Short mmCIF file of C-alpha atoms in Angstrom, two decimals:
data_model
loop_
_atom_site.label_atom_id
_atom_site.label_comp_id
_atom_site.label_asym_id
_atom_site.label_seq_id
_atom_site.Cartn_x
_atom_site.Cartn_y
_atom_site.Cartn_z
CA MET A 1 -0.04 -0.14 -0.11
CA PRO A 2 2.13 4.63 0.06
CA ALA A 3 3.60 2.54 2.83
CA PRO A 4 7.04 2.48 1.62
CA ALA A 5 6.36 2.75 4.91
CA LEU A 6 5.64 6.36 3.71
CA PRO A 7 2.09 7.51 3.20
CA ARG A 8 0.86 8.41 -0.47
CA ARG A 9 3.71 6.19 -1.90
CA ARG A 10 3.27 2.87 -0.55
CA ASP A 11 0.92 0.04 -2.01
CA LEU A 12 -0.93 0.10 1.06
CA ALA A 13 -1.65 3.70 1.48
CA LEU A 14 -5.13 3.86 2.70
CA GLY A 15 -8.06 5.85 1.20
CA GLY A 16 -11.95 5.53 0.74
CA THR A 17 -12.83 4.88 4.51
CA ALA A 18 -15.83 7.05 4.40
CA ALA A 19 -17.16 5.27 1.32
CA VAL A 20 -16.46 1.79 3.06
CA GLY A 21 -18.50 2.77 6.01
CA LEU A 22 -21.51 3.90 4.08
CA ALA A 23 -21.45 1.52 1.40
CA LEU A 24 -21.21 -1.43 3.64
CA ALA A 25 -24.13 -0.23 5.76
CA ALA A 26 -26.32 -2.22 3.43
CA CYS A 27 -24.54 -5.54 4.43
CA GLY A 28 -24.98 -7.79 7.33
CA PRO A 29 -24.78 -11.42 8.43
CA ASN A 30 -28.05 -12.00 6.77
CA ALA A 31 -27.15 -10.89 3.43
CA GLN A 32 -28.29 -13.13 0.63
CA PRO A 33 -25.99 -14.43 -2.07
CA SER A 34 -26.09 -12.60 -5.19
CA GLY A 35 -25.78 -15.36 -7.51
CA SER A 36 -22.50 -14.24 -8.97
CA GLY A 37 -21.55 -17.45 -10.38
CA SER A 38 -22.99 -20.22 -12.36
CA GLY A 39 -24.31 -23.44 -11.11
CA GLY A 40 -22.59 -26.73 -10.03
CA SER A 41 -20.42 -28.05 -7.10
CA ASP A 42 -18.22 -25.52 -5.23
CA GLY A 43 -15.34 -28.13 -4.83
CA GLY A 44 -14.51 -28.26 -8.59
CA GLY A 45 -17.53 -28.48 -10.88
CA ASP A 46 -18.88 -25.51 -12.76
CA ALA A 47 -18.09 -22.25 -11.08
CA ALA A 48 -17.75 -18.74 -12.37
CA LEU A 49 -15.52 -16.68 -10.17
CA ARG A 50 -14.58 -12.99 -10.12
CA MET A 51 -11.42 -12.05 -8.41
CA THR A 52 -10.25 -8.66 -7.64
CA TRP A 53 -7.10 -7.09 -6.32
CA TRP A 54 -4.81 -3.74 -6.42
CA GLY A 55 -1.47 -3.26 -7.77
CA GLY A 56 0.63 -2.44 -10.78
CA ASP A 57 1.02 -3.98 -14.21
CA LYS A 58 3.58 -6.57 -12.98
CA ARG A 59 1.26 -7.79 -10.27
CA ALA A 60 -1.64 -8.08 -12.72
CA ALA A 61 0.29 -9.97 -15.41
CA LEU A 62 1.63 -12.69 -12.87
CA THR A 63 -1.73 -13.08 -11.28
CA GLN A 64 -3.41 -13.47 -14.51
CA GLU A 65 -0.82 -16.18 -15.71
CA VAL A 66 -1.76 -18.00 -12.48
CA ILE A 67 -5.29 -17.64 -13.17
CA ASP A 68 -4.96 -19.07 -16.73
CA GLN A 69 -2.56 -21.90 -15.53
CA TYR A 70 -5.34 -22.75 -13.06
CA VAL A 71 -8.45 -22.61 -15.22
CA GLY A 72 -6.56 -24.44 -17.95
CA ALA A 73 -6.09 -27.49 -15.69
CA LEU A 74 -9.88 -27.69 -14.64
CA ASN A 75 -13.12 -28.20 -16.21
CA GLY A 76 -16.07 -26.03 -15.53
CA VAL A 77 -14.10 -23.32 -13.68
CA THR A 78 -13.60 -19.88 -14.89
CA ILE A 79 -12.08 -16.82 -13.01
CA GLU A 80 -12.84 -13.35 -14.20
CA ALA A 81 -9.98 -10.84 -13.38
CA GLU A 82 -10.71 -7.55 -12.08
CA PRO A 83 -7.52 -5.60 -10.97
CA SER A 84 -7.57 -2.07 -10.04
CA ASP A 85 -5.38 0.73 -8.85
CA PHE A 86 -5.21 1.29 -5.06
CA SER A 87 -6.55 4.80 -5.36
CA SER A 88 -10.14 3.56 -6.84
CA TYR A 89 -10.07 0.00 -5.38
CA TRP A 90 -11.90 0.44 -2.24
CA ASP A 91 -14.41 2.80 -3.24
CA LYS A 92 -15.27 0.18 -6.20
CA LEU A 93 -15.30 -2.72 -3.83
CA ALA A 94 -17.47 -0.91 -1.28
CA THR A 95 -20.18 -0.18 -4.01
CA GLN A 96 -19.95 -3.71 -5.16
CA THR A 97 -20.27 -5.02 -1.70
CA ALA A 98 -23.36 -2.80 -0.99
CA ALA A 99 -25.05 -3.99 -4.04
CA GLY A 100 -24.34 -7.60 -3.13
CA SER A 101 -22.13 -8.15 -6.09
CA ALA A 102 -18.70 -8.14 -4.55
CA PRO A 103 -16.05 -10.50 -6.29
CA ASP A 104 -15.70 -13.73 -5.19
CA ILE A 105 -12.06 -13.51 -4.26
CA ILE A 106 -10.91 -10.37 -2.61
CA GLN A 107 -7.41 -8.95 -1.94
CA MET A 108 -7.93 -7.40 1.34
CA GLU A 109 -5.65 -4.86 3.32
CA GLU A 110 -5.24 -5.41 7.22
CA ALA A 111 -6.82 -2.06 7.88
CA TYR A 112 -10.14 -2.73 6.39
CA LEU A 113 -10.44 -6.34 7.37
CA ALA A 114 -12.67 -5.83 10.52
CA GLU A 115 -14.72 -3.33 8.84
CA TYR A 116 -15.72 -5.67 6.16
CA ALA A 117 -15.97 -8.68 8.47
CA GLN A 118 -18.10 -7.08 11.33
CA ARG A 119 -20.58 -6.22 8.76
CA GLY A 120 -20.78 -9.79 7.55
CA ALA A 121 -19.36 -9.14 4.20
CA LEU A 122 -16.67 -11.71 4.46
CA LEU A 123 -16.86 -15.53 4.60
CA ASP A 124 -15.44 -17.51 7.46
CA LEU A 125 -12.71 -19.47 5.47
CA SER A 126 -12.22 -22.23 8.19
CA THR A 127 -15.63 -23.70 6.93
CA ALA A 128 -14.94 -23.73 3.33
CA GLY A 129 -11.55 -25.92 3.04
CA LEU A 130 -9.00 -23.41 3.53
CA ASP A 131 -5.59 -25.17 4.00
CA THR A 132 -2.73 -23.47 6.09
CA SER A 133 -1.08 -26.95 7.10
CA GLY A 134 2.22 -25.82 5.41
CA PHE A 135 2.45 -22.41 6.86
CA THR A 136 5.33 -21.60 8.97
CA GLU A 137 4.61 -21.79 12.62
CA GLY A 138 2.78 -18.53 13.67
CA LEU A 139 1.83 -17.28 10.31
CA ALA A 140 -1.60 -18.92 9.88
CA GLU A 141 -3.11 -17.30 12.81
CA ALA A 142 -3.54 -13.73 11.06
CA GLY A 143 -6.74 -12.76 9.48
CA THR A 144 -9.32 -13.96 12.31
CA VAL A 145 -11.89 -11.16 13.49
CA GLY A 146 -13.81 -11.96 16.46
CA GLU A 147 -17.03 -14.02 15.93
CA ALA A 148 -16.60 -13.48 12.18
CA GLY A 149 -14.01 -16.01 12.42
CA LYS A 150 -11.11 -16.54 9.79
CA VAL A 151 -12.19 -14.09 7.23
CA GLY A 152 -8.49 -13.48 5.63
CA VAL A 153 -5.54 -15.49 5.00
CA ARG A 154 -2.07 -13.97 4.73
CA GLY A 155 -1.01 -13.71 1.25
CA GLY A 156 2.73 -13.05 2.19
CA SER A 157 4.84 -11.56 4.62
CA ASN A 158 6.91 -8.36 4.98
CA ALA A 159 9.21 -6.90 7.48
CA PRO A 160 9.78 -3.18 8.41
CA ILE A 161 13.31 -2.48 7.75
CA MET A 162 15.90 0.23 7.69
CA LEU A 163 17.36 0.84 3.94
CA VAL A 164 20.81 2.24 4.21
CA ASN A 165 22.85 3.85 1.22
CA ALA A 166 26.15 2.06 2.07
CA SER A 167 28.05 3.91 -0.90
CA LEU A 168 26.80 7.28 0.58
CA PHE A 169 28.25 6.28 4.10
CA GLU A 170 31.60 5.18 2.29
CA ARG A 171 32.04 8.40 0.34
CA ALA A 172 31.16 10.47 3.56
CA GLY A 173 33.52 8.42 5.63
CA VAL A 174 31.05 7.41 8.09
CA GLU A 175 31.05 3.95 9.40
CA LEU A 176 28.05 1.82 8.95
CA PRO A 177 25.91 1.21 12.31
CA ASP A 178 25.77 -2.17 13.99
CA ASP A 179 22.09 -2.83 13.53
CA THR A 180 21.97 -5.42 16.34
CA THR A 181 22.79 -2.66 19.12
CA TRP A 182 21.75 0.55 17.62
CA THR A 183 18.81 2.80 19.26
CA TRP A 184 16.85 5.59 17.58
CA ASP A 185 19.28 7.95 19.31
CA ASP A 186 22.14 6.34 17.73
CA GLN A 187 20.46 6.65 14.28
CA LEU A 188 19.82 10.29 14.92
CA ALA A 189 23.54 10.83 15.76
CA ILE A 190 24.70 8.73 12.65
CA ALA A 191 22.42 10.74 10.53
CA GLU A 192 23.76 14.01 11.63
CA ALA A 193 27.26 12.90 11.06
CA LEU A 194 26.34 11.64 7.48
CA GLY A 195 24.47 14.90 6.82
CA ALA A 196 27.67 17.17 8.02
CA ALA A 197 29.76 14.96 5.88
CA THR A 198 27.69 15.41 2.59
CA GLU A 199 27.09 18.23 0.21
CA ASP A 200 24.08 20.59 0.66
CA GLY A 201 20.74 18.91 -0.68
CA THR A 202 21.81 15.49 0.86
CA PHE A 203 20.35 14.33 4.23
CA GLY A 204 21.32 11.62 6.65
CA THR A 205 17.93 10.36 7.24
CA GLY A 206 14.22 11.11 6.26
CA GLN A 207 11.71 12.44 8.72
CA PHE A 208 9.81 9.78 10.46
CA VAL A 209 7.18 11.63 12.19
CA VAL A 210 4.52 10.84 9.50
CA ASN A 211 5.78 7.13 9.09
CA PRO A 212 3.26 4.70 10.26
CA VAL A 213 5.76 1.97 10.59
CA VAL A 214 7.93 4.00 12.74
CA PHE A 215 4.94 5.11 14.99
CA ARG A 216 4.12 1.31 15.48
CA ALA A 217 7.58 0.18 16.18
CA TRP A 218 7.97 2.95 18.84
CA LEU A 219 4.89 1.82 20.51
CA ARG A 220 6.19 -1.89 20.43
CA GLN A 221 9.34 -0.84 21.69
CA HIS A 222 7.79 0.88 24.64
CA GLY A 223 5.53 -2.15 25.64
CA LYS A 224 2.50 -0.73 23.92
CA ALA A 225 0.48 -1.27 20.75
CA LEU A 226 -1.54 0.58 18.04
CA TRP A 227 -4.61 -1.53 18.93
CA THR A 228 -5.33 -3.76 22.27
CA ASP A 229 -8.68 -5.70 22.42
CA GLY A 230 -10.14 -3.44 19.89
CA ALA A 231 -9.24 -0.12 21.54
CA LEU A 232 -6.47 2.08 21.54
CA GLY A 233 -3.35 0.31 22.76
CA PHE A 234 -1.44 3.69 23.73
CA ASP A 235 -2.01 6.77 25.53
CA THR A 236 -1.07 10.52 25.27
CA ALA A 237 2.23 10.05 26.97
CA ASP A 238 3.36 7.39 24.42
CA ALA A 239 2.26 9.28 21.40
CA THR A 240 3.87 12.47 22.77
CA GLY A 241 7.22 10.56 23.18
CA PHE A 242 7.05 9.77 19.73
CA PHE A 243 6.70 13.41 18.73
CA GLU A 244 9.51 14.60 21.33
CA HIS A 245 11.87 12.31 19.53
CA ALA A 246 10.78 13.48 15.70
CA GLU A 247 11.22 17.05 17.28
CA ARG A 248 14.77 16.38 17.93
CA MET A 249 15.24 14.83 14.66
CA LEU A 250 13.62 18.16 12.89
CA SER A 251 15.70 20.55 14.85
CA SER A 252 19.06 18.49 14.22
CA GLY A 253 18.85 19.22 10.30
CA ALA A 254 19.86 15.49 9.66
CA GLY A 255 16.79 15.24 7.68
CA PRO A 256 14.88 17.39 5.01
CA ASP A 257 12.82 20.00 6.42
CA ALA A 258 8.86 20.11 6.36
CA SER A 259 8.27 21.29 2.71
CA GLN A 260 11.12 19.07 1.41
CA THR A 261 9.47 15.99 3.35
CA GLN A 262 6.12 16.83 2.05
CA GLU A 263 7.49 16.86 -1.75
CA ASP A 264 9.59 13.83 -1.21
CA TYR A 265 6.37 11.82 -0.06
CA ALA A 266 4.58 13.00 -3.02
CA ALA A 267 7.36 12.39 -5.61
CA GLY A 268 6.97 8.52 -5.65
CA ILE A 269 9.81 5.90 -5.21
CA GLU A 270 11.74 6.77 -8.33
CA GLN A 271 12.05 10.32 -7.49
CA SER A 272 12.37 10.07 -3.78
CA LEU A 273 15.46 11.48 -1.83
CA PHE A 274 16.73 7.91 -1.10
CA ALA A 275 16.18 6.52 -4.35
CA THR A 276 18.20 9.15 -6.23
CA GLY A 277 21.15 8.94 -3.62
CA ARG A 278 20.37 12.22 -1.63
CA GLN A 279 19.44 10.49 1.53
CA GLY A 280 21.22 8.03 3.67
CA MET A 281 18.81 6.16 5.47
CA THR A 282 14.83 5.53 5.08
CA VAL A 283 12.28 3.08 6.84
CA ALA A 284 10.40 0.65 4.19
CA TRP A 285 8.72 -2.59 4.06
CA SER A 286 10.98 -5.47 2.85
CA ASN A 287 9.09 -5.99 -0.35
CA GLN A 288 10.09 -2.47 -1.49
CA THR A 289 13.77 -3.10 -1.89
CA VAL A 290 13.34 -4.14 -5.44
CA ALA A 291 11.68 -0.84 -6.36
CA PHE A 292 14.20 1.20 -4.71
CA THR A 293 16.99 -0.77 -6.14
CA SER A 294 15.58 -0.74 -9.69
CA VAL A 295 16.43 3.14 -9.29
CA LEU A 296 19.28 3.46 -6.90
CA GLU A 297 22.78 3.30 -8.44
CA ASP A 298 24.47 2.82 -5.12
CA GLU A 299 24.94 -0.30 -2.79
CA LEU A 300 21.71 -0.94 -0.64
CA VAL A 301 22.07 -2.51 2.66
CA LEU A 302 19.17 -3.93 4.77
CA MET A 303 19.13 -3.38 8.73
CA ARG A 304 16.90 -3.82 11.62
CA LEU A 305 15.19 -0.94 12.92
CA PRO A 306 16.73 0.67 15.71
CA ALA A 307 15.70 0.04 19.30
CA ALA A 308 14.12 2.58 21.88
CA PRO A 309 16.81 4.53 23.63
CA GLY A 310 18.18 2.98 26.44
CA ASP A 311 17.19 -0.54 25.34
CA PRO A 312 19.45 -1.63 22.57
CA GLY A 313 18.69 -4.96 21.08
CA ASN A 314 14.84 -4.78 21.71
CA HIS A 315 13.90 -4.22 18.21
CA GLN A 316 10.41 -5.46 18.55
CA MET A 317 10.43 -6.52 14.99
CA TRP A 318 7.40 -8.12 13.45
CA LEU A 319 6.08 -9.72 10.03
CA LYS A 320 3.31 -7.70 8.56
CA PRO A 321 0.85 -9.81 6.29
CA GLY A 322 1.59 -7.92 3.12
CA MET A 323 -2.13 -8.35 2.18
CA PHE A 324 -4.72 -10.82 2.94
CA TRP A 325 -7.00 -13.03 0.78
CA SER A 326 -10.82 -13.15 1.39
CA VAL A 327 -13.88 -14.46 0.13
CA ALA A 328 -17.12 -12.67 -0.22
CA ALA A 329 -20.13 -13.85 2.00
CA THR A 330 -22.39 -13.49 -1.05
CA SER A 331 -20.18 -16.00 -3.14
CA ALA A 332 -22.26 -18.60 -4.60
CA HIS A 333 -19.21 -20.76 -4.86
CA PRO A 334 -17.28 -20.26 -1.73
CA GLU A 335 -15.37 -23.75 -1.73
CA ALA A 336 -14.37 -23.22 -5.36
CA ALA A 337 -13.06 -19.67 -4.36
CA VAL A 338 -10.95 -21.22 -1.50
CA ALA A 339 -9.77 -23.84 -3.69
CA PHE A 340 -8.12 -21.19 -5.69
CA ILE A 341 -6.69 -19.37 -2.90
CA ASN A 342 -5.36 -22.75 -1.55
CA HIS A 343 -3.62 -23.07 -5.00
CA PHE A 344 -2.53 -19.55 -5.15
CA LEU A 345 -0.70 -20.08 -1.74
CA ASN A 346 0.48 -23.66 -1.87
CA ALA A 347 0.87 -25.03 -5.13
CA PRO A 348 4.52 -25.15 -6.58
CA GLU A 349 3.56 -24.37 -9.90
CA ALA A 350 1.80 -21.08 -8.70
CA ALA A 351 4.96 -20.16 -6.54
CA GLU A 352 7.14 -20.40 -9.67
CA ILE A 353 5.32 -17.68 -11.40
CA LEU A 354 4.40 -15.39 -8.37
CA GLY A 355 7.97 -15.37 -6.69
CA VAL A 356 7.72 -12.80 -3.78
CA GLU A 357 5.73 -9.98 -5.69
CA ARG A 358 3.14 -10.01 -2.65
CA GLY A 359 5.93 -10.64 -0.11
CA LEU A 360 7.47 -13.80 1.33
CA PRO A 361 5.27 -16.99 0.75
CA PRO A 362 3.71 -18.01 4.27
CA ASN A 363 4.04 -21.79 3.07
CA THR A 364 7.16 -23.21 4.32
CA GLU A 365 8.14 -25.35 1.54
CA ILE A 366 7.02 -22.90 -1.11
CA ARG A 367 9.31 -20.24 0.51
CA GLU A 368 12.27 -22.55 0.08
CA LEU A 369 11.34 -23.19 -3.52
CA VAL A 370 11.12 -19.56 -4.30
CA LYS A 371 14.29 -18.91 -2.37
CA GLY A 372 16.05 -21.41 -4.66
CA ARG A 373 15.09 -19.29 -7.82
CA LEU A 374 15.98 -15.88 -6.44
CA GLU A 375 19.19 -13.68 -6.86
CA GLY A 376 20.28 -10.24 -6.19
CA ILE A 377 18.37 -8.21 -3.91
CA GLU A 378 15.21 -10.37 -4.08
CA LEU A 379 17.48 -13.16 -2.35
CA GLU A 380 19.06 -10.63 -0.06
CA THR A 381 15.74 -9.51 1.11
CA LEU A 382 14.43 -13.15 1.79
CA GLU A 383 17.82 -14.00 3.68
CA PHE A 384 17.31 -10.78 5.79
CA VAL A 385 13.96 -11.83 6.80
CA ASP A 386 15.04 -15.32 7.47
CA GLU A 387 17.75 -13.94 9.76
CA ILE A 388 15.46 -11.80 11.75
CA THR A 389 12.48 -14.16 11.90
CA PRO A 390 13.64 -15.67 15.11
CA GLU A 391 13.63 -12.19 16.84
CA VAL A 392 10.18 -11.01 15.71
CA GLY A 393 7.15 -10.57 18.20
CA ALA A 394 3.54 -11.22 17.63
CA ASP A 395 1.67 -9.96 14.75
CA PRO A 396 0.00 -6.62 15.72
CA GLU A 397 -3.68 -6.89 16.34
CA ILE A 398 -5.82 -6.17 13.38
CA ALA A 399 -7.23 -2.71 13.20
CA PRO A 400 -10.99 -2.20 14.78
CA GLN A 401 -13.65 -0.74 12.76
CA GLY A 402 -12.59 2.76 11.97
CA GLY A 403 -8.78 2.04 12.58
CA SER A 404 -8.29 2.59 8.66
CA GLN A 405 -7.96 6.16 9.64
CA PHE A 406 -4.60 5.75 11.35
CA GLU A 407 -2.25 6.42 8.51
CA SER A 408 -4.18 9.50 6.93
CA LEU A 409 -4.55 10.84 10.63
CA LEU A 410 -0.71 10.21 11.47
CA ASN A 411 0.14 12.01 8.19
CA ARG A 412 -2.23 15.13 8.99
CA VAL A 413 -0.98 15.33 12.49
CA GLY A 414 2.57 14.77 11.51
CA GLU A 415 2.49 17.51 8.79
CA SER A 416 0.95 19.96 11.27
CA PHE A 417 3.72 19.13 13.66
CA MET A 418 6.47 19.39 11.23
CA PHE A 419 5.28 22.97 9.99
CA GLY A 420 5.23 24.19 13.67
CA GLU A 421 1.38 24.60 13.83
CA ILE A 422 1.30 22.21 17.03
CA ASP A 423 3.88 20.85 19.42
CA ALA A 424 4.45 17.29 20.61
CA ALA A 425 2.03 17.22 23.35
CA ALA A 426 -0.73 18.73 21.20
CA ALA A 427 0.08 16.17 18.31
CA GLY A 428 0.22 13.38 20.87
CA GLN A 429 -3.27 14.66 22.21
CA GLN A 430 -4.80 14.84 18.75
CA MET A 431 -3.57 11.20 17.84
CA VAL A 432 -5.23 9.79 20.91
CA ASP A 433 -8.47 11.90 20.81
CA GLU A 434 -8.92 11.48 17.05
CA LEU A 435 -8.05 7.80 16.54
CA GLY A 436 -10.00 6.96 19.68
CA ALA A 437 -13.14 8.64 18.40
CA ALA A 438 -12.63 7.26 14.88
CA ILE A 439 -12.95 3.62 16.36
CA GLY A 440 -15.81 4.61 18.85
#
């Protein structure tokens, strides 16, 4: 989602929240099937399915190839592809769902999972033959929402990482950090040294005040969470502490100023300060390394996120489901839809096509198969995630209904803070007040 880990640029950027809420109002646990497929047995007889996802041209081509492969091997099953760009995806899906004509197979983002599930719009996959028996331990649990059940299955895993321009460090004569022991204070000091040793217009780090990944990591490293038992998992003091660190970074000059940061986020990965060699460090998701290296001419190094000041080594890393696969509650062929998801996630022939485009495969054998076919930065990324996997904590709790507003709220509050319109205490209070109100 504009989540490099950065809003407006990541594939996982969130939008259309209001449309989701309004359009889904017509849905509920008693919604009747829309008859969106032809008759026949769900398990493998005649079934006309529709499948939707967001993403670019590469994702569309790979997904269509798997669809063609699957349909070509079966009699009586068809799958109509309905890909979309992220900006229009949620409004379109909300409208279809409200009309009882949602696609059978839906690529779902974590921030919206509860909003759809709690209105009865998604099927409990555990009742329709979902197979997660080959998943790496701990990766099958994600996607369960209260009484709605297992409404989503992890389609891939991504880790939050610090991307470091090693060539820029070398030219500046600054030593690369030890990512097993560094803290956010260390990261700031290194960024200051890097910025001082490079030419004007080149920065040691990006500003993280509007970065949702860093906000989540900061909370985890301080024993808190974004969500706990469906409510806010942090208080004003926690959020204020995050903004106070951001204030130190802003005043240090180690990163771009507010206007430059705003322009950088709007530019896209290809034109970003980091990708064009003008910034030494940035936080992103592991699946974004390929996009950065396709533009960056310098050497890229993947590192753990820094730990909380005073607590080196306690990185509190996690593996985020890159996206989920869900099935519409109105599907006329739920078992056929789940059978295709099983193929998509567990079949070697599908993995040979898909690789790591949607993140690292959750199935252990598939992951090893894919690993053997990778090279370059894709292989480095998988090996890095393998290295940190023993250190990761539990998955973050799925966002409650209304929680999809988190990223847009942090972006708005963070920008006000960067431009000096509010101080750290006011920013922390605003995050608690407005996000608390959003989830009721």
